[in-house]
Short mmCIF file of C-alpha atoms and ligand atoms in Angstrom, two decimals:
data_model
loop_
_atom_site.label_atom_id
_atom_site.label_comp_id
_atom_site.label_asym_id
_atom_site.label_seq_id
_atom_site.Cartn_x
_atom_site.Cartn_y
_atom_site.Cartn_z
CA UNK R 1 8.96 18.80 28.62
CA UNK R 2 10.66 19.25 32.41
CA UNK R 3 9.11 15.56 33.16
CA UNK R 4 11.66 12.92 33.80
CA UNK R 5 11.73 10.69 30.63
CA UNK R 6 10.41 7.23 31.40
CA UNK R 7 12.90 4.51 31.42
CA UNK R 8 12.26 0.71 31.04
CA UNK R 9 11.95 -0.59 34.59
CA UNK R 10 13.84 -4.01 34.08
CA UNK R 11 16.81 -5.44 31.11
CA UNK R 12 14.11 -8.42 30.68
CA UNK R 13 10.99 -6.02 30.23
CA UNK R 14 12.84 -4.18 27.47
CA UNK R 15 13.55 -7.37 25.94
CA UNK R 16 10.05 -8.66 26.31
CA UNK R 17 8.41 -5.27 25.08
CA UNK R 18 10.85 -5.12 21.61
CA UNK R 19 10.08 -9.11 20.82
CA UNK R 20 6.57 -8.26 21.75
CA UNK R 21 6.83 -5.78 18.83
CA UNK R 22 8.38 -8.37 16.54
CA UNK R 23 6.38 -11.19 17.05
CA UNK R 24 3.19 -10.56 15.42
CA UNK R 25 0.81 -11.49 13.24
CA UNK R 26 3.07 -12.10 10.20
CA UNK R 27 5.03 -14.68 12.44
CA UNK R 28 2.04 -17.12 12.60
CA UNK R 29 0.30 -16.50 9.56
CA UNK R 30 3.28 -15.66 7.17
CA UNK R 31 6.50 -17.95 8.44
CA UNK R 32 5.53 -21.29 8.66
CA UNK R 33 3.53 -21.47 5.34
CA UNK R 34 7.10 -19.44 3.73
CA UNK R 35 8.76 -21.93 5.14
CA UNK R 36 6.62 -25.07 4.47
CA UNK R 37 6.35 -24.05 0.77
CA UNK R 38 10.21 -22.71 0.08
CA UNK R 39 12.02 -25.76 0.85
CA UNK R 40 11.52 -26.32 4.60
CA UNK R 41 14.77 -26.26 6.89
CA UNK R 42 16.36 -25.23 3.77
CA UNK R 43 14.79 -21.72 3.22
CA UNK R 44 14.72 -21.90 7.70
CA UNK R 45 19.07 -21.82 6.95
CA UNK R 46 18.93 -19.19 4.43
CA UNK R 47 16.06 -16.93 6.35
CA UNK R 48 18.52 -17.59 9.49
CA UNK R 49 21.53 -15.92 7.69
CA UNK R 50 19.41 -12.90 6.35
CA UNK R 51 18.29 -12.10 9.98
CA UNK R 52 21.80 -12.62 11.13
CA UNK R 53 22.88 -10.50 8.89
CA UNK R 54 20.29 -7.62 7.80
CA UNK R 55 17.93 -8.12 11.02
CA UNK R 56 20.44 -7.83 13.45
CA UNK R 57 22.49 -4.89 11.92
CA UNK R 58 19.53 -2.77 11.87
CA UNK R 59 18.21 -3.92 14.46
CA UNK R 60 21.22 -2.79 16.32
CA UNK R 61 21.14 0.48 14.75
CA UNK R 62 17.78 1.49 15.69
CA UNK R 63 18.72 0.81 19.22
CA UNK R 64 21.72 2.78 19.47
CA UNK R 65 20.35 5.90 17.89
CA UNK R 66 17.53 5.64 20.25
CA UNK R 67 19.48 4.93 23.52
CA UNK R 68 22.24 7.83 22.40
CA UNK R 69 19.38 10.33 21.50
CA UNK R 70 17.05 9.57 24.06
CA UNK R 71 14.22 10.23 21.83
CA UNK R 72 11.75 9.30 19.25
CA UNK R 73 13.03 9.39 15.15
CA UNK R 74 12.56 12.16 14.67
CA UNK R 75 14.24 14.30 17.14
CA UNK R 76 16.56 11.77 17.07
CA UNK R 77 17.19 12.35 13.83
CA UNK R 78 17.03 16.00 14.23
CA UNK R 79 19.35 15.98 16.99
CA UNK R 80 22.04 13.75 15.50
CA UNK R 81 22.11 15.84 11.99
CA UNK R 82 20.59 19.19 13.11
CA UNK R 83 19.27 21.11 10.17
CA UNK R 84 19.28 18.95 7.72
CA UNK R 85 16.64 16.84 5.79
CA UNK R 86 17.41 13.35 7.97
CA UNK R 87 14.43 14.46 10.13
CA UNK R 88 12.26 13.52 7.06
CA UNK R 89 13.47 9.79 8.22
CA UNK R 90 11.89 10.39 11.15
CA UNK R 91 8.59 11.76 9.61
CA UNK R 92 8.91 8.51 7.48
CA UNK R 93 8.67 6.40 10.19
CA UNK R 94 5.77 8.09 11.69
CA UNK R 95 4.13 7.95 8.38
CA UNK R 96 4.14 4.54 8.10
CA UNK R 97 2.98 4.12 11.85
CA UNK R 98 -0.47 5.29 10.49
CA UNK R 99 0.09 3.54 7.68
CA UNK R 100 0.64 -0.15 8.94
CA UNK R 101 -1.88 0.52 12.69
CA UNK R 102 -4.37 1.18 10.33
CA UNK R 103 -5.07 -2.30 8.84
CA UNK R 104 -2.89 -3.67 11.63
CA UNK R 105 -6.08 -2.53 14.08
CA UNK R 106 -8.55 -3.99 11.72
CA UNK R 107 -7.42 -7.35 11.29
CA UNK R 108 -6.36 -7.03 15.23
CA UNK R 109 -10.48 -6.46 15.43
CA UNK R 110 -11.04 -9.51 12.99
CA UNK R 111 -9.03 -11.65 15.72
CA UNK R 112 -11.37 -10.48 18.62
CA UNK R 113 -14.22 -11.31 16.71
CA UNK R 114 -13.09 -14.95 16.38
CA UNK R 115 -11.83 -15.18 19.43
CA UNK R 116 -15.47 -14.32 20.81
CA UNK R 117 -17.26 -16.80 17.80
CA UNK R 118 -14.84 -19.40 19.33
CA UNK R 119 -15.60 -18.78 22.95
CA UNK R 120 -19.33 -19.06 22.45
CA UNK R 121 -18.98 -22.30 20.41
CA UNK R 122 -19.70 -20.64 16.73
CA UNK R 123 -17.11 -23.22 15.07
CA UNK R 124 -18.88 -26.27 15.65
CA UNK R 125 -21.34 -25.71 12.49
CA UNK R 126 -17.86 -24.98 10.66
CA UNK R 127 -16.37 -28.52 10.91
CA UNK R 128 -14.65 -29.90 8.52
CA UNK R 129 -15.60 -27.66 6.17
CA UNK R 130 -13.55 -25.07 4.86
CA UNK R 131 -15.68 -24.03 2.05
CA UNK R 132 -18.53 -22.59 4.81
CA UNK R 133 -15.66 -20.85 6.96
CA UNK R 134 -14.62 -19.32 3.55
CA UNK R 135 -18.23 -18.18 3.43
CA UNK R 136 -18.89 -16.89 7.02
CA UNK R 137 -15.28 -15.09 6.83
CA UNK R 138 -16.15 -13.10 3.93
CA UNK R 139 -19.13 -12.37 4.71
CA UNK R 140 -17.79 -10.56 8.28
CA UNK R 141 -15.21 -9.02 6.71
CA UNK R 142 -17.77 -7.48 3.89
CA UNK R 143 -19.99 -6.07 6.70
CA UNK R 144 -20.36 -2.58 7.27
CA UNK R 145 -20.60 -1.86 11.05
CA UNK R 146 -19.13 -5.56 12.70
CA UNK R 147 -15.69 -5.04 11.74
CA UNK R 148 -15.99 -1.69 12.96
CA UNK R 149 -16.90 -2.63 16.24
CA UNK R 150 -14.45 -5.23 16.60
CA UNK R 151 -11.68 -2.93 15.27
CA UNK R 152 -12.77 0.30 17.86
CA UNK R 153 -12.35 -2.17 20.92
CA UNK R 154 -9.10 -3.43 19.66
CA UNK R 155 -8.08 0.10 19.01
CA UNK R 156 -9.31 1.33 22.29
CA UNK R 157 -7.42 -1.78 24.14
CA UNK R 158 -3.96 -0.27 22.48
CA UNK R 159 -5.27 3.22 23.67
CA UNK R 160 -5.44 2.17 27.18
CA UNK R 161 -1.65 0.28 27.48
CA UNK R 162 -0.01 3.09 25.75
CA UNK R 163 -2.17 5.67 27.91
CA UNK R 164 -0.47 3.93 31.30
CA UNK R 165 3.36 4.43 29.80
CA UNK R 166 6.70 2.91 29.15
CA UNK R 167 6.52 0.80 32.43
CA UNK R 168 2.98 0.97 33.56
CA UNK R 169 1.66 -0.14 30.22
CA UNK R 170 3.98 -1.39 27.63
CA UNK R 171 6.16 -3.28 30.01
CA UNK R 172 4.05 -4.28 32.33
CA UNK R 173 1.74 -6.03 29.78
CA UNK R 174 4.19 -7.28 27.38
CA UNK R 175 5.91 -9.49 30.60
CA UNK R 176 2.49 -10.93 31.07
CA UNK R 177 1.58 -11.92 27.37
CA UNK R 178 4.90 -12.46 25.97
CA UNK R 179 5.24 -15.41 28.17
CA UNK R 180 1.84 -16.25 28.11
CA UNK R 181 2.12 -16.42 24.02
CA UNK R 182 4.84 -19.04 23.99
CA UNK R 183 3.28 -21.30 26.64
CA UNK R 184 0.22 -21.44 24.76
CA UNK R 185 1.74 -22.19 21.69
CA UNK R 186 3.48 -24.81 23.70
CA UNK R 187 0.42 -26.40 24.28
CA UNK R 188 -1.02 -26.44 21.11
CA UNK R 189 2.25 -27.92 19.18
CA UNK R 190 1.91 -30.83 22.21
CA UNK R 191 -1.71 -30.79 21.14
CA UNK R 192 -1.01 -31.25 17.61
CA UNK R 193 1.89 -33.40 17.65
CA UNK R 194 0.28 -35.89 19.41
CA UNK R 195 -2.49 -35.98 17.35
CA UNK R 196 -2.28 -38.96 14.78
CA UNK R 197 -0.30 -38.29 11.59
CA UNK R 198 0.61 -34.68 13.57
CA UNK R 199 4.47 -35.37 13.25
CA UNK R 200 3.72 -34.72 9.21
CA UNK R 201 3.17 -30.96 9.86
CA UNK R 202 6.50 -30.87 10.97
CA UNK R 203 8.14 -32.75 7.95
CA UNK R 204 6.36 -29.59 6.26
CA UNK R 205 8.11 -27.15 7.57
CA UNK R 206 11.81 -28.80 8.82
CA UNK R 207 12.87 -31.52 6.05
CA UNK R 208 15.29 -29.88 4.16
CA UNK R 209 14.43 -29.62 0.47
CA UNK R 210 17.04 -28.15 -1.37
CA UNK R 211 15.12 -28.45 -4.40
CA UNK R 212 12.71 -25.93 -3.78
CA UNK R 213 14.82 -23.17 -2.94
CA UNK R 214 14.70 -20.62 -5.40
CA UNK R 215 15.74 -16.80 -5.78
CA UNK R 216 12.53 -15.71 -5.18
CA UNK R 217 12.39 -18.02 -2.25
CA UNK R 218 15.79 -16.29 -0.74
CA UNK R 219 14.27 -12.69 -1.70
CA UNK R 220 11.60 -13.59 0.56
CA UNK R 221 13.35 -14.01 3.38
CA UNK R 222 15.13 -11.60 2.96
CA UNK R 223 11.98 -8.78 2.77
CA UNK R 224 10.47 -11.34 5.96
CA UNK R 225 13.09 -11.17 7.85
CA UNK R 226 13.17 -7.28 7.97
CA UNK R 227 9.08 -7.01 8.38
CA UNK R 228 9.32 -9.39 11.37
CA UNK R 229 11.61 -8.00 12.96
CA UNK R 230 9.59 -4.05 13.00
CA UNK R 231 12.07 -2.65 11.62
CA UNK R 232 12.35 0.26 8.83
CA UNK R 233 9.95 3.06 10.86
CA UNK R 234 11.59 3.80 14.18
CA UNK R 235 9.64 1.47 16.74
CA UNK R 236 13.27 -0.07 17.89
CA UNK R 237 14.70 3.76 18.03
CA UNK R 238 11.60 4.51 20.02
CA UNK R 239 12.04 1.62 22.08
CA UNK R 240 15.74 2.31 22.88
CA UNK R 241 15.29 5.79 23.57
CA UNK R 242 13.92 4.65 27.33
CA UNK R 243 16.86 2.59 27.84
CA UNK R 244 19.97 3.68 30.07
CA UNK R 245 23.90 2.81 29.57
CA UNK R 246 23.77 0.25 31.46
CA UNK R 247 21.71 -2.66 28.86
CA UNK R 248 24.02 -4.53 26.39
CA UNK R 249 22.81 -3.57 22.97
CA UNK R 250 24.16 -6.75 21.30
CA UNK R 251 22.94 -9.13 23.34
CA UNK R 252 18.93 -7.56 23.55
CA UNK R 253 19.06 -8.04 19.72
CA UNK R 254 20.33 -11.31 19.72
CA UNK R 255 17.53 -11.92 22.15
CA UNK R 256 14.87 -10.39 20.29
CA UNK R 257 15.61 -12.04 17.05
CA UNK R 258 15.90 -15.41 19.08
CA UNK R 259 12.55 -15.12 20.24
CA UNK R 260 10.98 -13.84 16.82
CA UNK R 261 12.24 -16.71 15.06
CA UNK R 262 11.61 -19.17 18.15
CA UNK R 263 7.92 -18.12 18.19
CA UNK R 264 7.34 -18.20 14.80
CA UNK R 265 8.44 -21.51 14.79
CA UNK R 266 6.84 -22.73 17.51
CA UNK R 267 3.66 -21.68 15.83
CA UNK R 268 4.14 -23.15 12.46
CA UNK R 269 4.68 -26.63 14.74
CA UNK R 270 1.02 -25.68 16.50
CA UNK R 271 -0.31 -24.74 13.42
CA UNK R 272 0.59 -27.34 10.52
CA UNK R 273 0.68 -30.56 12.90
CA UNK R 274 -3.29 -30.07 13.70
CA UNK R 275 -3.70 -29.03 9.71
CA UNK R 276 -1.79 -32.01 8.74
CA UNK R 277 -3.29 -34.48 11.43
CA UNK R 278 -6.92 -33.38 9.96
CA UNK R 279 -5.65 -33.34 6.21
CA UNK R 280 -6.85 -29.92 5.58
CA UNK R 281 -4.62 -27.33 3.19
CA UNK R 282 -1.48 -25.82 4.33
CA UNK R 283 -2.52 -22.54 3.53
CA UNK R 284 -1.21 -19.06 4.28
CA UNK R 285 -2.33 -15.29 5.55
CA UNK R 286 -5.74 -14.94 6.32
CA UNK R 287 -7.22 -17.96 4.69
CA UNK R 288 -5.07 -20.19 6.82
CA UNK R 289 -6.30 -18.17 9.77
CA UNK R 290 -9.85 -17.35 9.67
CA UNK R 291 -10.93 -19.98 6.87
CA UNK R 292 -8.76 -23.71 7.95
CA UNK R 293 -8.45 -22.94 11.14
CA UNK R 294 -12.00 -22.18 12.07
CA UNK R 295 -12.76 -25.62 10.26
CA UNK R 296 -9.94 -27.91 11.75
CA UNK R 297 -10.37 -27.02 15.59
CA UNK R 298 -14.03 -28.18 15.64
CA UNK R 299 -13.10 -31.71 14.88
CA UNK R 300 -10.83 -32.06 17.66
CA UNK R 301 -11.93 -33.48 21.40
CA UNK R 302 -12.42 -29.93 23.18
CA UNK R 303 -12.31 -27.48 19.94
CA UNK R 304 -13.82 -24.58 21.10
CA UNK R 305 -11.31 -24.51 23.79
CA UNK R 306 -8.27 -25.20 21.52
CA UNK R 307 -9.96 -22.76 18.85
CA UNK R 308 -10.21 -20.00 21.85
CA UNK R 309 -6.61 -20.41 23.22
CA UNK R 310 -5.17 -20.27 19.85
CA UNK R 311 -7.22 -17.39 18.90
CA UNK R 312 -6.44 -15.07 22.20
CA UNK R 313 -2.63 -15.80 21.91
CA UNK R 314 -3.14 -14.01 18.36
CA UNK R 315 -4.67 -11.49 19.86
CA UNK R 316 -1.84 -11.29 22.71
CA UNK R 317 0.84 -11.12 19.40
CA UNK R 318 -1.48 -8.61 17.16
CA UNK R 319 -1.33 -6.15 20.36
CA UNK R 320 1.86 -6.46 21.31
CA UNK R 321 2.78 -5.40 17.87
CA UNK R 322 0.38 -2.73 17.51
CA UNK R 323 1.01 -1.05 20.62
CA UNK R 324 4.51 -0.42 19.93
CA UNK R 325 3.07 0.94 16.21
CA UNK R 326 0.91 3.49 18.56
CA UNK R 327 4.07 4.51 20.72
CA UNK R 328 5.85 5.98 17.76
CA UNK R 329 2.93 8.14 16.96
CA UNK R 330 2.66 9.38 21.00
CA UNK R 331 6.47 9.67 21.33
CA UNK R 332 6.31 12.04 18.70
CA UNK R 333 4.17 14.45 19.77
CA UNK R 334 5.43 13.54 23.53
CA UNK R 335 8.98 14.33 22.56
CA UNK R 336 8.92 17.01 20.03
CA UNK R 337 5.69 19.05 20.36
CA UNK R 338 5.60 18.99 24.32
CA UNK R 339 2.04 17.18 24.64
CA UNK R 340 1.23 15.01 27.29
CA UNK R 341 1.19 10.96 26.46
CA UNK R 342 -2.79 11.13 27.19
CA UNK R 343 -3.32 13.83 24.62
CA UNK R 344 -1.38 12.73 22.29
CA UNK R 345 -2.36 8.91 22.63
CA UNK R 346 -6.12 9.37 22.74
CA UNK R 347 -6.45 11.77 19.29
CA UNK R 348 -4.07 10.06 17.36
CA UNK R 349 -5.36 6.35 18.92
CA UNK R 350 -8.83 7.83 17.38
CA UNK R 351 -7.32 9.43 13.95
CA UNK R 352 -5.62 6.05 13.12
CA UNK R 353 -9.05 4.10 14.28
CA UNK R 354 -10.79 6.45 11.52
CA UNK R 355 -8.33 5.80 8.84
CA UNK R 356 -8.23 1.72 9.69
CA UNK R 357 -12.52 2.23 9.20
CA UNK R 358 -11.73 3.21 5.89
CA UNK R 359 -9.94 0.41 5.27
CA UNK R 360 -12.31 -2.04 6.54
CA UNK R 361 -14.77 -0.34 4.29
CA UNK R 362 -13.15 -0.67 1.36
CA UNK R 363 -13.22 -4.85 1.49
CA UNK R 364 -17.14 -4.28 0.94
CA UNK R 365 -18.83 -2.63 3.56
CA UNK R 366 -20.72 -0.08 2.17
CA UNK R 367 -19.11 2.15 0.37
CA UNK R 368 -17.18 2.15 -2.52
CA UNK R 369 -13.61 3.29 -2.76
CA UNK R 370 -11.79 3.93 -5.63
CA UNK R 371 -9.02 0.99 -6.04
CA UNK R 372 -5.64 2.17 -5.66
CA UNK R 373 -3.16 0.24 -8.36
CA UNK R 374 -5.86 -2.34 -8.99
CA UNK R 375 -6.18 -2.86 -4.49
CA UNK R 376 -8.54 -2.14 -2.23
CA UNK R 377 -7.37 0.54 0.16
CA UNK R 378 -6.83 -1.90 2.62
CA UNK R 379 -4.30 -3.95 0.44
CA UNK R 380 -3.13 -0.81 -0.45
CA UNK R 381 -2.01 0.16 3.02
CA UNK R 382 -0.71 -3.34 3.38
CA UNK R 383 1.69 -3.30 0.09
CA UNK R 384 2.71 0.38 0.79
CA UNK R 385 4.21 -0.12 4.26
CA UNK R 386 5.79 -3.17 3.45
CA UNK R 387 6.89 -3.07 0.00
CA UNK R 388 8.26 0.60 0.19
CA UNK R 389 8.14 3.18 3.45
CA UNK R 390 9.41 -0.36 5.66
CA UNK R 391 12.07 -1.07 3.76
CA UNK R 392 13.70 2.48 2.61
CA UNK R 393 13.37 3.57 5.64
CA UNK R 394 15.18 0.65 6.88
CA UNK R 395 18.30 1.31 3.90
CA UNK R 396 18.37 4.94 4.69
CA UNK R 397 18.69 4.19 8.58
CA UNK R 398 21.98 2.32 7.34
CA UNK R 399 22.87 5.21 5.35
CA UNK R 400 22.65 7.68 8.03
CA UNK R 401 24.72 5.38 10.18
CA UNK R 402 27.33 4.98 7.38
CA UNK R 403 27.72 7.91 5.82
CA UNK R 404 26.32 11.13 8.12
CA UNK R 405 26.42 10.30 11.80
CA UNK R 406 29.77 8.41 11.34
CA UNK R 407 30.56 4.47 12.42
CA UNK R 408 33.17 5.62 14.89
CA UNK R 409 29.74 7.51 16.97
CA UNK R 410 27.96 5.05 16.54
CA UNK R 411 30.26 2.45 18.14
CA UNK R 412 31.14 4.66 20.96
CA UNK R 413 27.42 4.43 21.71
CA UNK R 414 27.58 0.40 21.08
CA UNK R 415 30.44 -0.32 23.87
CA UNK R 416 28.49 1.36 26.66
CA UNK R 417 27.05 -1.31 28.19
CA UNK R 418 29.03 -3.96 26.99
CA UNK R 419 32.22 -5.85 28.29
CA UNK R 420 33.92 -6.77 25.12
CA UNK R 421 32.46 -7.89 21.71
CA UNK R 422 32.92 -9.49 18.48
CA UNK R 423 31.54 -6.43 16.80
CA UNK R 424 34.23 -4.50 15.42
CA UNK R 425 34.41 -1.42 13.83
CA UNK R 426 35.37 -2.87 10.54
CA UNK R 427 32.67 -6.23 10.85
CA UNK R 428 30.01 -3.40 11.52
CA UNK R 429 30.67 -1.29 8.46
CA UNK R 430 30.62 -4.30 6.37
CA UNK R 431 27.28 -5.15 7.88
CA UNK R 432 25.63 -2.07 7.14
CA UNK R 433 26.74 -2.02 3.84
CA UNK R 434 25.42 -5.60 2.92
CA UNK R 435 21.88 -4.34 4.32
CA UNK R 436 21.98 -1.42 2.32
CA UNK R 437 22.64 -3.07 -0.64
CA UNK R 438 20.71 -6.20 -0.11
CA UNK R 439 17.64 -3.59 1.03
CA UNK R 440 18.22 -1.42 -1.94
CA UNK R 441 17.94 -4.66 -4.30
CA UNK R 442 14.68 -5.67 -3.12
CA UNK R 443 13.20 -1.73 -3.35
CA UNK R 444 14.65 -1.94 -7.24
CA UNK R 445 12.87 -5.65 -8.07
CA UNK R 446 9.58 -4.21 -6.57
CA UNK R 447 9.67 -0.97 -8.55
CA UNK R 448 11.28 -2.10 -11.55
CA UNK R 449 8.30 -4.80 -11.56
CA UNK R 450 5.41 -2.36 -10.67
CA UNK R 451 6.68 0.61 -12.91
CA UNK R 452 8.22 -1.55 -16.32
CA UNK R 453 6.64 -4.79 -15.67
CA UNK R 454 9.87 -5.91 -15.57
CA UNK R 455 10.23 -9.11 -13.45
CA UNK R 456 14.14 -9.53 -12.37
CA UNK R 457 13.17 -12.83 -10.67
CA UNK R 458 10.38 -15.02 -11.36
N1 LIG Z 501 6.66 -7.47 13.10
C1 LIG Z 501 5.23 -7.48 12.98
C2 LIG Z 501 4.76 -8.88 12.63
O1 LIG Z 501 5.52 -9.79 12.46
C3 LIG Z 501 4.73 -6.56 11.92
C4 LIG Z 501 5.35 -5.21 11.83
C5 LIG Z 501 5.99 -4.70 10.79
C6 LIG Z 501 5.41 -4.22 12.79
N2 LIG Z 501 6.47 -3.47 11.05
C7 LIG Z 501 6.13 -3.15 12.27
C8 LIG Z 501 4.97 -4.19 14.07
C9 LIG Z 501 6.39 -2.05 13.03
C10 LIG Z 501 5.23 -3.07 14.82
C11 LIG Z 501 5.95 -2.01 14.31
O2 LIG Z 501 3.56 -9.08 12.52
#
């Protein structure tokens, strides 16, 4: 471990590679549907003030212990608390890093796949017809060794950036497909809005209709808002660990959360002005994805081309995302077993690849796995990560903050960087409370529904 650790080579590539974390796959496929269906701009207000408030407090928080500690959660953890059980916080996160990279690499597979069937013209027979998409999707994703294949060279792809380091990999691509992402989005919202009746997509997702905000509309942005934002397992720790004094803390996360809720935006205005435009169904997740989509871009002038743009921007978003999964795994073994990053990278790239087959497997292809709390292992993995490790990991990061390493440590490490701030000792404490509390409500409702049946909110 005598190697020089590797620092971020620009301010804007750290910012770039951290929103390239946050903006993934649940920002297009989970947002603007939330949105559309929760009362528009008036759940956008409310999911604004829960990222203001939880986001951005942890958000912070993983940063500084990363920056102060210079290392991955663990050690971090370790080094912050020595001998005591806070490194299990640490193991946490690197649990659910196999955890979530596991589906994450087979639906990251799934978007290849399309993106190829869209390239070679394979929508046109879909047109208009959502009910044969529905059919050809489940039908891939049932197969035994196609979603394989797609999922090993989506795997290997993360492999390779995280093999070439910090700046040679992570940064480097995330400043090419970062920007990249938002200018084709760009194009598609133009695309869509000028399409006739397009302008209805976005009375879908921005007129305000207080009427159909309800609690369980607020509770989900409040469990969104913490997903989106990677937060709860230590990729934000791991990420500020190769940062210097120098960066303003409070002004990356304002960034990052600017450009999370920006993008996802951006893509509900892409997404629902074409969907509305061709009258198909506002739908959400992976039917909105792989089953309208696939059906809507055919029947515009040029689909194949619209269909192949939209599809490789996903892809950008999915790796993005996943890659900064992987570098919580490597940093670990980097940091606190002494291994090199190719070592470490390759068998763990290929453990979590044989793990994600698994769950591919289990939606059909070939063997038959025993459900786990009436899910297929894949839906397992899913509701796991981000019903339970995400967020207590995320309300025991708070804890540590509040109530071990000490608010007066962790603001010392805050300032550096920064001129002056609104952040003050007092408004930061307050903070970290809410998001423990708020977090801690949204653990109880799950397990107080899963365990008694017992549904707090309807
Ligand atoms: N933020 C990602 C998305 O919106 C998903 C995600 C959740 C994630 N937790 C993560 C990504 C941890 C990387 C690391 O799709």
């Amino acid at each position: 471990m005598s190697n020089q650790r590797e620092q971020w080579g620009s301010k804007i590539g750290f910012i770039l590679a951290a929103s390239g974390s946050a903006v993934g796959i649940g920002n297009i496929w989970k947002f603007p549907h939330m949105a559309g269906q929760n009362g528009g701009a008036a759940f956008t207000l409310v999911y604004l003030v829960c990222i203001l408030i939880v986001g951005l407090s942890i958000v912070i928080g993983e940063f500084v212990i990363g920056r102060r500690t210079q290392l991955s959660p663990v050690g971090a953890f370790e080094k912050l608390a020595p001998k005591t059980g806070w490194k299990w916080l640490g193991f946490l996160g690197v649990g659910s890093a196999f955890v979530i990279l596991s589906f994450y690499g087979v639906v990251g597979g799934w978007i290849l796949k399309y993106t190829y069937i869209s390239i070679t013209g394979g929508f046109a027979n879909l047109s208009n017809n959502p009910e044969a998409a529905g059919n050809v999707f489940n039908a891939f994703i049932a197969g035994t060794w196609g979603p394989i294949f797609w999922q090993v060279i989506f795997m290997a792809i993360c492999v390779w950036v995280i093999i070439h380091g910090v700046r040679g990999g992570i940064e480097k691509w995330s400043k090419i497909m970062m920007p990249l992402i938002v200018i084709l989005l760009v194009v598609l919202a133009i695309r869509g809005l000028t399409l006739p009746n397009g302008m209805e997509g976005l009375a879908f997702m921005f007129k305000p209709k207080f009427e159909d905000l309800t609690a369980s509309g607020v509770l989900l942005a409040l469990g969104h808002s913490f997903f989106t934002l990677s937060l709860g397992m230590g990729t934000m720790i791991t990420y500020g660990s190769y940062l210097n004094r120098k960066q303003n803390l409070l002004n990356s996360a304002l960034w990052v959360i600017f450009l999370d809720t920006f993008i996802a935006m951006l893509a509900g205005v892409a997404i629902f002005s074409t969907v509305f435009a061709l009258g198909a169904d506002p739908a959400e997740g992976p039917g909105l994805i792989f089953v309208i989509l696939p059906s809507v871009f055919p029947q515009l002038a040029g689909g194949s081309i619209w269909g192949t743009l939209f599809f490789f921007l996903l892809f950008m978003a999915a790796l993005t995302s996943a890659i900064s999964i992987l570098e919580v795994v490597t940093a670990y073994f980097v940091d606190q077993k002494g291994w090199s990053r190719l070592k470490a990278t390759l068998l763990f790239g290929f453990v979590i690849t044989i793990v994600g087959v698994f769950c591919s497997l289990s939606l059909g292809g070939g063997i038959n796995i025993t459900s786990f709390l009436g899910m297929s292992f894949f839906d397992f993995m899913d509701y796991l990560s981000s019903k339970y490790m995400l967020p207590i990991g995320g309300m025991f990061i708070a804890i540590f903050i509040l109530k071990k390493w000490g608010v007066n440590q962790f603001m010392d490490e805050l300032k550096q960087g920064m001129d002056k701030s609104f952040l003050s000792k007092q408004l930061i404490t307050v903070l970290f409370w809410i998001a423990t509390t708020v977090v801690g409500f949204i653990i109880l409702i799950e397990v107080l529904d899963v365990l008694f049946g017992i549904n707090l909110i309807q």
